[in-house]
XYZ file of C-alpha atoms in Angstrom:
321
model
C 52.966 12.605 -43.838
C 51.698 14.786 -47.296
C 48.471 16.567 -46.679
C 45.534 17.182 -49.472
C 41.994 19.590 -49.058
C 39.333 17.006 -48.294
C 37.172 17.946 -51.569
C 36.487 21.788 -52.144
C 36.820 22.276 -48.150
C 39.130 24.180 -46.423
C 39.947 20.736 -44.796
C 43.387 19.420 -44.579
C 43.962 15.770 -44.086
C 46.712 13.397 -44.788
C 47.554 11.105 -47.582
C 46.989 7.834 -45.591
C 44.153 7.247 -43.434
C 43.886 5.060 -40.338
C 40.459 3.213 -40.963
C 39.394 1.640 -37.491
C 37.416 -1.674 -38.593
C 39.935 -4.727 -37.484
C 39.798 -2.317 -33.952
C 38.943 -5.272 -31.701
C 37.399 -7.772 -33.639
C 40.921 -8.717 -35.087
C 42.690 -6.530 -33.286
C 42.775 -6.642 -29.355
C 42.519 -2.720 -27.724
C 46.469 -1.867 -26.551
C 48.288 -3.212 -30.105
C 45.056 -0.663 -31.695
C 45.499 2.045 -29.120
C 49.906 1.360 -30.538
C 48.858 1.427 -34.049
C 46.864 4.707 -33.161
C 50.015 6.051 -31.144
C 51.956 5.363 -33.675
C 49.845 6.862 -37.114
C 49.858 10.447 -35.947
C 53.294 10.207 -34.777
C 54.050 9.614 -38.323
C 51.570 12.191 -39.194
C 48.454 10.457 -39.892
C 45.865 12.843 -38.661
C 42.562 11.728 -40.645
C 41.320 8.597 -38.764
C 38.148 6.995 -40.450
C 35.609 4.599 -38.287
C 32.039 3.453 -38.906
C 29.503 3.588 -36.065
C 28.231 -0.368 -36.940
C 32.269 -1.496 -36.770
C 33.362 -4.557 -34.354
C 32.457 -7.839 -35.773
C 31.107 -10.330 -33.998
C 31.899 -8.113 -30.527
C 29.111 -5.948 -31.861
C 28.411 -3.338 -33.557
C 30.232 -0.396 -31.740
C 33.282 -1.811 -30.127
C 35.148 0.304 -32.645
C 34.402 3.145 -31.742
C 34.674 3.015 -28.387
C 37.886 1.642 -28.900
C 38.902 5.000 -30.092
C 36.561 6.391 -27.434
C 39.044 5.180 -24.849
C 42.197 6.233 -26.441
C 41.161 9.757 -27.231
C 40.283 9.635 -23.433
C 43.654 9.158 -22.132
C 45.022 12.250 -23.609
C 42.659 14.427 -24.386
C 45.016 16.936 -26.716
C 44.587 13.937 -28.649
C 41.290 15.104 -30.624
C 42.795 18.581 -31.540
C 45.492 16.989 -33.719
C 42.975 14.625 -35.665
C 40.261 14.653 -38.297
C 37.894 12.241 -37.099
C 35.582 10.512 -39.109
C 32.467 8.388 -38.845
C 29.379 7.239 -40.610
C 25.319 6.336 -40.196
C 22.783 4.242 -42.078
C 24.134 0.195 -40.904
C 21.636 -1.431 -38.560
C 22.562 -1.185 -34.523
C 19.751 -3.274 -33.412
C 16.840 -4.745 -34.665
C 14.335 -1.656 -33.857
C 13.051 -1.124 -37.852
C 14.055 2.653 -36.817
C 17.481 1.796 -35.903
C 18.869 1.817 -39.539
C 18.666 3.757 -42.418
C 18.821 7.707 -43.219
C 15.596 9.179 -41.653
C 16.456 12.270 -39.636
C 14.954 10.627 -36.551
C 17.896 7.641 -36.726
C 20.105 10.261 -37.979
C 20.181 12.144 -35.196
C 19.983 9.589 -32.896
C 22.716 8.018 -34.794
C 25.179 11.286 -33.970
C 24.351 11.505 -30.601
C 25.607 7.444 -29.313
C 28.493 7.904 -32.270
C 29.586 10.904 -29.950
C 28.407 9.413 -26.261
C 31.319 5.822 -27.546
C 33.373 8.266 -28.775
C 33.506 10.750 -25.731
C 33.569 14.174 -28.379
C 31.566 16.742 -28.721
C 31.821 17.283 -32.542
C 32.063 14.363 -35.221
C 34.955 16.509 -38.127
C 32.970 14.258 -41.203
C 29.706 12.773 -40.849
C 29.644 9.645 -43.640
C 26.455 8.769 -45.336
C 27.180 5.422 -44.831
C 24.754 4.065 -48.352
C 22.997 5.487 -50.240
C 18.480 5.057 -48.827
C 16.858 5.214 -51.759
C 13.549 5.481 -49.225
C 13.955 8.985 -47.671
C 13.759 12.367 -49.441
C 16.711 13.350 -49.683
C 15.323 17.373 -48.196
C 14.500 14.859 -45.191
C 18.090 14.257 -45.112
C 19.788 17.848 -45.367
C 17.699 19.222 -42.998
C 18.685 16.412 -40.426
C 21.868 17.179 -40.959
C 22.077 20.538 -41.296
C 20.198 20.712 -37.780
C 23.562 18.506 -36.603
C 25.721 21.250 -38.048
C 23.819 23.957 -35.915
C 24.594 22.062 -32.895
C 28.259 22.047 -32.952
C 27.515 18.300 -33.484
C 28.634 16.929 -37.279
C 31.674 20.829 -38.853
C 31.052 18.327 -42.299
C 28.934 16.062 -44.204
C 30.230 12.985 -46.584
C 29.016 9.809 -48.147
C 29.597 6.135 -49.033
C 29.044 3.820 -51.171
C 26.997 6.461 -53.505
C 27.060 5.443 -57.685
C 27.754 8.573 -59.240
C 23.854 10.209 -59.654
C 23.202 10.034 -56.144
C 26.518 12.226 -55.795
C 24.836 14.562 -58.544
C 22.039 15.016 -56.712
C 23.019 14.770 -53.575
C 24.837 17.777 -53.674
C 21.817 20.078 -56.088
C 19.773 19.182 -53.858
C 21.878 20.935 -51.229
C 23.022 23.427 -53.403
C 19.389 24.144 -53.431
C 19.057 25.193 -49.782
C 22.431 27.224 -50.028
C 24.253 24.383 -48.503
C 27.772 23.459 -49.216
C 26.652 19.751 -49.532
C 28.890 16.704 -49.900
C 32.689 17.130 -49.913
C 34.195 13.594 -49.801
C 33.002 10.078 -51.084
C 33.962 7.585 -50.012
C 34.203 4.026 -51.865
C 35.517 0.868 -52.946
C 38.752 1.296 -55.334
C 41.758 -0.806 -56.583
C 44.200 -1.286 -59.799
C 41.446 -4.519 -59.992
C 38.346 -3.132 -59.232
C 38.585 0.769 -61.586
C 34.685 1.191 -62.281
C 34.648 4.332 -59.617
C 36.453 5.833 -63.578
C 33.147 5.558 -65.175
C 31.092 7.958 -63.362
C 31.942 8.797 -59.849
C 35.389 9.485 -60.180
C 33.497 11.998 -62.817
C 31.453 13.398 -60.863
C 32.796 13.974 -57.257
C 35.376 15.673 -59.827
C 32.676 18.113 -61.038
C 31.486 19.259 -57.547
C 34.291 19.320 -55.989
C 34.041 16.170 -53.638
C 37.245 14.432 -52.519
C 38.014 10.361 -53.092
C 37.994 8.311 -50.079
C 39.549 4.689 -50.831
C 38.892 1.944 -49.199
C 40.260 -1.616 -49.540
C 43.145 -0.176 -51.024
C 44.554 -3.493 -51.333
C 41.784 -5.689 -52.081
C 41.158 -7.420 -49.754
C 44.846 -8.560 -49.563
C 45.196 -9.715 -52.827
C 47.060 -6.272 -54.063
C 49.575 -7.506 -50.539
C 51.811 -9.414 -52.365
C 52.820 -13.272 -52.320
C 51.796 -14.337 -49.093
C 55.351 -15.224 -46.559
C 54.143 -15.919 -43.170
C 54.124 -19.317 -44.127
C 50.210 -19.420 -44.379
C 49.050 -17.903 -40.605
C 47.644 -15.136 -42.445
C 44.089 -16.645 -42.723
C 42.626 -15.827 -46.453
C 38.875 -16.278 -47.238
C 37.896 -18.151 -50.293
C 37.372 -16.105 -52.615
C 40.346 -13.888 -52.236
C 42.063 -17.569 -52.674
C 40.192 -18.595 -56.192
C 40.548 -15.226 -56.666
C 44.011 -15.036 -56.788
C 43.898 -18.564 -58.142
C 42.108 -16.929 -61.349
C 44.830 -13.707 -61.794
C 47.986 -15.563 -61.371
C 49.613 -14.359 -64.553
C 48.437 -11.075 -63.727
C 49.407 -10.971 -59.935
C 52.767 -12.413 -61.458
C 53.460 -9.480 -63.937
C 52.636 -7.152 -61.069
C 55.068 -8.169 -58.296
C 57.378 -8.670 -61.623
C 57.237 -4.902 -61.683
C 56.859 -4.229 -58.382
C 60.458 -6.275 -57.998
C 62.051 -3.400 -60.128
C 60.690 -0.587 -58.723
C 62.624 -1.698 -55.448
C 58.993 -1.447 -53.566
C 56.688 -4.116 -52.384
C 53.636 -4.966 -54.222
C 50.898 -3.478 -51.465
C 53.251 -0.374 -51.274
C 53.048 0.553 -55.150
C 49.407 -0.960 -55.196
C 48.224 2.582 -52.211
C 50.537 4.358 -54.292
C 48.855 3.969 -57.692
C 45.978 5.619 -56.353
C 46.898 8.792 -54.207
C 48.546 9.254 -58.529
C 44.694 9.146 -59.221
C 42.760 12.302 -60.519
C 40.778 12.875 -57.186
C 41.816 10.575 -55.040
C 42.250 13.089 -51.327
C 43.295 10.119 -49.086
C 43.433 5.809 -48.598
C 42.683 4.262 -45.920
C 44.768 1.844 -44.780
C 43.339 -1.029 -42.306
C 46.230 -1.612 -39.715
C 45.689 -5.038 -38.522
C 48.836 -4.957 -36.421
C 52.178 -2.344 -35.405
C 54.622 -4.127 -38.525
C 52.147 -3.877 -41.175
C 51.375 0.083 -40.718
C 55.198 1.000 -40.426
C 55.638 -1.179 -43.937
C 52.876 1.656 -46.007
C 54.254 5.506 -43.919
C 56.106 5.865 -46.570
C 54.199 5.442 -49.075
C 52.948 9.129 -49.743
C 56.814 9.987 -50.536
C 56.676 7.588 -53.645
C 56.751 9.023 -57.438
C 55.505 6.041 -59.943
C 56.745 7.988 -63.470
C 54.521 7.725 -66.945
C 55.973 4.815 -67.909
C 55.121 3.084 -64.922
C 51.698 4.318 -64.557
C 51.317 2.955 -67.979
C 52.704 -0.321 -67.732
C 50.061 -0.782 -64.621
C 47.471 0.164 -66.762
C 48.649 -2.651 -69.054
C 48.749 -5.260 -66.324
C 45.209 -3.359 -64.876
C 43.498 -2.626 -67.490
C 40.779 0.945 -67.122
C 37.315 0.029 -67.534
C 36.344 0.520 -70.888
C 39.810 -0.434 -72.789
C 39.941 -2.044 -75.604
C 40.380 -6.115 -74.245
C 42.523 -6.923 -77.603
C 44.793 -4.860 -76.049
C 45.053 -5.678 -72.681
C 44.922 -9.634 -73.067
C 45.969 -12.088 -70.180
C-alpha cells in the first residue's frame, strides 16, 4: 500500500480509503468485519463513514458496526485514521441537522458514542450549509478540537468558492482550516477539475474521491449473470455511453487490467487527489482492487483516457463519439 499526506497536514493516509456506506444495508455485519480485517491487513489505514449511513436500517447503523469492530480489538483504533461526517438529518427534529454550532456538538458526541472512541481524526462537513455563518461553524469546530474530540476538519461536496471562503475564515482566526475535500469525481464526471481541484491545490486541501466507479458504470461488463442489481439510471447511462465504454474496455484489455482497476488508478494520477474511496460490498470486491496503488499509467495511456473521457472544457470536435 502507498501513502500520501492529506493536504497540507502531516497526516499520512493510504491511497485507498475504505468506505463503509454499504455496512449494514447491503453488507451484513460479519462480512463487514471481514472486509475491515482484510483492508487493514493490506495496509489500508483510512476508513470513512458518516453519521447518516445506514440506509433502510436507519441512521447511525454503519458507524455502530464500525464501532463494534473497533471494540473487538482496542489496538485497531491506533492503526486507522477514522473519518466521519456531520450535516444530514438524523431525526425529524428541526435542529437535528445542518451545521449549527449546537448540532455539530451534539452530532459529534453521538458519533463518538456509536463509534466507541474518544476522538475522530477527520470530522467532515457533509454538505455546505448556507444558513449558518462560517464563524459559527469554526467556533464549534475549534471547541471540539480544544476538547480533544476531533483532530482535523474537512469538507465534502463543497464548491470551489466555499472551500476558499471557509479556509479564509479559518486563516483569519489563526487556524489550520480545512485539510481535505471529499467530492464526486471519476472519468465520466470531471467538472471537479474546473474549480474545486484548483481551489484545493491553492489552499493545500487534499482531495478524497467518492463514487470513483460512477455507481458501477466504470466497473466493466457484468460477469455475474445479471445478479448484481443495477438502477434504471445506470442501465440507461450504460446504453447511452455504449461506444465510449466499449473503447474504454478495449484500452483496459490492452493493459491487461479490469476497467474498475484502471478507473481507480487514473484517479490516483490526478494532481491533488490524495485518496480514492472504495466501497466494497463483499470481500472479493475488496481483494480485486487492492493492487491499484501500484499501477502506473504512462503518459500515452493517460492521453488515450482523455480522448475517451474528455476533460471539462475540451473542444468537442476533438473528442466526438
